[in-house]
Amino acid sequence: MNVELTRFKVKSGKTQKVDEWLTFLNENIHDVLVTLEGEKTYVETIFREILDGNEYLYWYSVQGTGGQDVETSAHWIDQKHMEYWEECIDPTYRPVDLTTEVVMIPEKVRGTMREI
């Protein structure tokens, strides 16, 4: 099981497009959840922050191994998601992977995750 939290920088001037992106994901959550199964993603959460005048998005995920990469998915929701990604995420900023120190998932929940 892989638990990650990664920070990505939003391109300058793309705040409204990020608003649109996150609204799109929320409004299409049923299809989003379908794609997570193929990715073997048990939990995925997006956080947003303004820090020193820069906007960042953070992806928190709990994933199994052997899932499909979102970048190669043919599902329409993933393709649209990647369009937003290309438009909004600054490729010149090296993503920051925060260090996982403690993972607290009860065994009952872990067992359910292994079944997916």
PDB file of C-alpha atoms in Angstrom:
ATOM      1  CA  MET A   1       0.000   0.000   0.000  1.00  0.00           C
ATOM      2  CA  ASN A   2       1.314   3.418  -0.966  1.00  0.00           C
ATOM      3  CA  VAL A   3       0.315   6.539   1.005  1.00  0.00           C
ATOM      4  CA  GLU A   4       1.338   9.842  -0.571  1.00  0.00           C
ATOM      5  CA  LEU A   5       0.910  13.570  -0.151  1.00  0.00           C
ATOM      6  CA  THR A   6       2.368  15.656  -2.985  1.00  0.00           C
ATOM      7  CA  ARG A   7       2.364  19.415  -3.547  1.00  0.00           C
ATOM      8  CA  PHE A   8       2.006  20.868  -7.048  1.00  0.00           C
ATOM      9  CA  LYS A   9       2.218  24.545  -7.976  1.00  0.00           C
ATOM     10  CA  VAL A  10      -0.607  26.140  -9.940  1.00  0.00           C
ATOM     11  CA  LYS A  11       0.401  28.309 -12.892  1.00  0.00           C
ATOM     12  CA  SER A  12       0.006  32.028 -12.296  1.00  0.00           C
ATOM     13  CA  GLY A  13      -3.396  33.337 -13.372  1.00  0.00           C
ATOM     14  CA  LYS A  14      -5.078  29.908 -13.368  1.00  0.00           C
ATOM     15  CA  THR A  15      -7.093  30.200 -10.135  1.00  0.00           C
ATOM     16  CA  GLN A  16     -10.436  30.433 -11.954  1.00  0.00           C
ATOM     17  CA  LYS A  17      -9.534  27.443 -14.138  1.00  0.00           C
ATOM     18  CA  VAL A  18      -8.668  25.477 -10.988  1.00  0.00           C
ATOM     19  CA  ASP A  19     -12.082  26.471  -9.573  1.00  0.00           C
ATOM     20  CA  GLU A  20     -13.647  25.062 -12.751  1.00  0.00           C
ATOM     21  CA  TRP A  21     -11.519  21.891 -12.530  1.00  0.00           C
ATOM     22  CA  LEU A  22     -12.437  21.122  -8.939  1.00  0.00           C
ATOM     23  CA  THR A  23     -16.112  21.863  -9.636  1.00  0.00           C
ATOM     24  CA  PHE A  24     -15.918  19.480 -12.608  1.00  0.00           C
ATOM     25  CA  LEU A  25     -14.524  16.708 -10.388  1.00  0.00           C
ATOM     26  CA  ASN A  26     -17.153  17.293  -7.704  1.00  0.00           C
ATOM     27  CA  GLU A  27     -20.000  17.399 -10.220  1.00  0.00           C
ATOM     28  CA  ASN A  28     -18.815  14.164 -11.863  1.00  0.00           C
ATOM     29  CA  ILE A  29     -17.824  12.336  -8.686  1.00  0.00           C
ATOM     30  CA  HIS A  30     -19.604   9.101  -9.689  1.00  0.00           C
ATOM     31  CA  ASP A  31     -17.423   8.741 -12.805  1.00  0.00           C
ATOM     32  CA  VAL A  32     -14.349   9.856 -10.877  1.00  0.00           C
ATOM     33  CA  LEU A  33     -14.906   7.076  -8.351  1.00  0.00           C
ATOM     34  CA  VAL A  34     -15.253   4.494 -11.139  1.00  0.00           C
ATOM     35  CA  THR A  35     -11.808   5.420 -12.473  1.00  0.00           C
ATOM     36  CA  LEU A  36     -10.244   5.167  -9.015  1.00  0.00           C
ATOM     37  CA  GLU A  37     -11.038   1.464  -8.888  1.00  0.00           C
ATOM     38  CA  GLY A  38      -8.983   0.822 -12.043  1.00  0.00           C
ATOM     39  CA  GLU A  39      -6.142   2.838 -10.551  1.00  0.00           C
ATOM     40  CA  LYS A  40      -6.382   0.800  -7.329  1.00  0.00           C
ATOM     41  CA  THR A  41      -6.797   4.078  -5.495  1.00  0.00           C
ATOM     42  CA  TYR A  42      -8.652   3.629  -2.225  1.00  0.00           C
ATOM     43  CA  VAL A  43      -8.604   7.281  -1.134  1.00  0.00           C
ATOM     44  CA  GLU A  44      -7.767  10.407  -3.104  1.00  0.00           C
ATOM     45  CA  THR A  45      -8.216  13.904  -1.751  1.00  0.00           C
ATOM     46  CA  ILE A  46      -7.196  17.246  -3.240  1.00  0.00           C
ATOM     47  CA  PHE A  47      -6.264  20.124  -0.940  1.00  0.00           C
ATOM     48  CA  ARG A  48      -5.700  23.730  -1.966  1.00  0.00           C
ATOM     49  CA  GLU A  49      -3.452  26.382  -0.417  1.00  0.00           C
ATOM     50  CA  ILE A  50      -2.189  29.899  -1.053  1.00  0.00           C
ATOM     51  CA  LEU A  51       1.315  30.254   0.368  1.00  0.00           C
ATOM     52  CA  ASP A  52       3.448  33.392  -0.038  1.00  0.00           C
ATOM     53  CA  GLY A  53       1.197  34.525  -2.902  1.00  0.00           C
ATOM     54  CA  ASN A  54       1.493  31.237  -4.802  1.00  0.00           C
ATOM     55  CA  GLU A  55      -1.300  28.721  -5.220  1.00  0.00           C
ATOM     56  CA  TYR A  56      -0.709  25.017  -4.639  1.00  0.00           C
ATOM     57  CA  LEU A  57      -2.745  21.852  -4.948  1.00  0.00           C
ATOM     58  CA  TYR A  58      -1.932  18.860  -2.783  1.00  0.00           C
ATOM     59  CA  TRP A  59      -2.870  15.301  -3.702  1.00  0.00           C
ATOM     60  CA  TYR A  60      -3.304  12.850  -0.837  1.00  0.00           C
ATOM     61  CA  SER A  61      -3.777   9.249  -1.870  1.00  0.00           C
ATOM     62  CA  VAL A  62      -3.841   5.735  -0.541  1.00  0.00           C
ATOM     63  CA  GLN A  63      -3.207   3.258  -3.345  1.00  0.00           C
ATOM     64  CA  GLY A  64      -2.594  -0.395  -3.952  1.00  0.00           C
ATOM     65  CA  THR A  65      -0.080  -1.651  -6.490  1.00  0.00           C
ATOM     66  CA  GLY A  66      -0.553  -2.527 -10.132  1.00  0.00           C
ATOM     67  CA  GLY A  67      -3.256   0.009 -10.944  1.00  0.00           C
ATOM     68  CA  GLN A  68      -3.683   1.851 -14.213  1.00  0.00           C
ATOM     69  CA  ASP A  69      -1.954   5.222 -14.537  1.00  0.00           C
ATOM     70  CA  VAL A  70      -4.325   8.156 -14.993  1.00  0.00           C
ATOM     71  CA  GLU A  71      -2.061   9.446 -17.771  1.00  0.00           C
ATOM     72  CA  THR A  72      -2.763   6.394 -19.944  1.00  0.00           C
ATOM     73  CA  SER A  73      -6.448   5.997 -19.152  1.00  0.00           C
ATOM     74  CA  ALA A  74      -8.951   6.103 -22.025  1.00  0.00           C
ATOM     75  CA  HIS A  75     -11.830   7.045 -19.705  1.00  0.00           C
ATOM     76  CA  TRP A  76     -13.313  10.439 -20.620  1.00  0.00           C
ATOM     77  CA  ILE A  77     -13.148  11.708 -17.031  1.00  0.00           C
ATOM     78  CA  ASP A  78      -9.409  11.006 -16.816  1.00  0.00           C
ATOM     79  CA  GLN A  79      -8.784  12.618 -20.190  1.00  0.00           C
ATOM     80  CA  LYS A  80     -10.623  15.783 -19.114  1.00  0.00           C
ATOM     81  CA  HIS A  81      -8.790  15.702 -15.776  1.00  0.00           C
ATOM     82  CA  MET A  82      -5.455  15.585 -17.635  1.00  0.00           C
ATOM     83  CA  GLU A  83      -6.514  18.520 -19.852  1.00  0.00           C
ATOM     84  CA  TYR A  84      -7.086  20.594 -16.715  1.00  0.00           C
ATOM     85  CA  TRP A  85      -3.782  19.331 -15.299  1.00  0.00           C
ATOM     86  CA  GLU A  86      -1.848  20.462 -18.380  1.00  0.00           C
ATOM     87  CA  GLU A  87      -3.518  23.873 -18.303  1.00  0.00           C
ATOM     88  CA  CYS A  88      -3.205  24.511 -14.573  1.00  0.00           C
ATOM     89  CA  ILE A  89      -0.160  22.746 -13.084  1.00  0.00           C
ATOM     90  CA  ASP A  90       3.216  24.479 -13.436  1.00  0.00           C
ATOM     91  CA  PRO A  91       5.643  22.017 -15.084  1.00  0.00           C
ATOM     92  CA  THR A  92       8.659  24.131 -14.087  1.00  0.00           C
ATOM     93  CA  TYR A  93       7.973  23.533 -10.386  1.00  0.00           C
ATOM     94  CA  ARG A  94       9.307  20.240  -9.079  1.00  0.00           C
ATOM     95  CA  PRO A  95       6.493  18.518  -7.136  1.00  0.00           C
ATOM     96  CA  VAL A  96       7.185  18.070  -3.440  1.00  0.00           C
ATOM     97  CA  ASP A  97       6.482  14.644  -1.930  1.00  0.00           C
ATOM     98  CA  LEU A  98       5.941  15.043   1.777  1.00  0.00           C
ATOM     99  CA  THR A  99       7.420  12.313   3.955  1.00  0.00           C
ATOM    100  CA  THR A 100       5.025   9.727   5.335  1.00  0.00           C
ATOM    101  CA  GLU A 101       5.815   9.199   9.006  1.00  0.00           C
ATOM    102  CA  VAL A 102       2.829   7.279  10.408  1.00  0.00           C
ATOM    103  CA  VAL A 103      -0.018   5.503   8.605  1.00  0.00           C
ATOM    104  CA  MET A 104      -3.034   4.899  10.809  1.00  0.00           C
ATOM    105  CA  ILE A 105      -5.528   2.654   9.055  1.00  0.00           C
ATOM    106  CA  PRO A 106      -7.443   0.141  11.170  1.00  0.00           C
ATOM    107  CA  GLU A 107      -7.002  -3.485  10.118  1.00  0.00           C
ATOM    108  CA  LYS A 108     -10.704  -3.795   9.216  1.00  0.00           C
ATOM    109  CA  VAL A 109     -10.298  -0.968   6.703  1.00  0.00           C
ATOM    110  CA  ARG A 110      -6.963  -2.341   5.386  1.00  0.00           C
ATOM    111  CA  GLY A 111      -8.646  -5.684   4.771  1.00  0.00           C
ATOM    112  CA  THR A 112     -11.337  -4.033   2.711  1.00  0.00           C
ATOM    113  CA  MET A 113      -8.705  -2.175   0.713  1.00  0.00           C
ATOM    114  CA  ARG A 114      -6.929  -5.423  -0.164  1.00  0.00           C
ATOM    115  CA  GLU A 115     -10.167  -6.799  -1.635  1.00  0.00           C
ATOM    116  CA  ILE A 116     -10.459  -4.072  -4.270  1.00  0.00           C
TER     117      ILE A 116
END
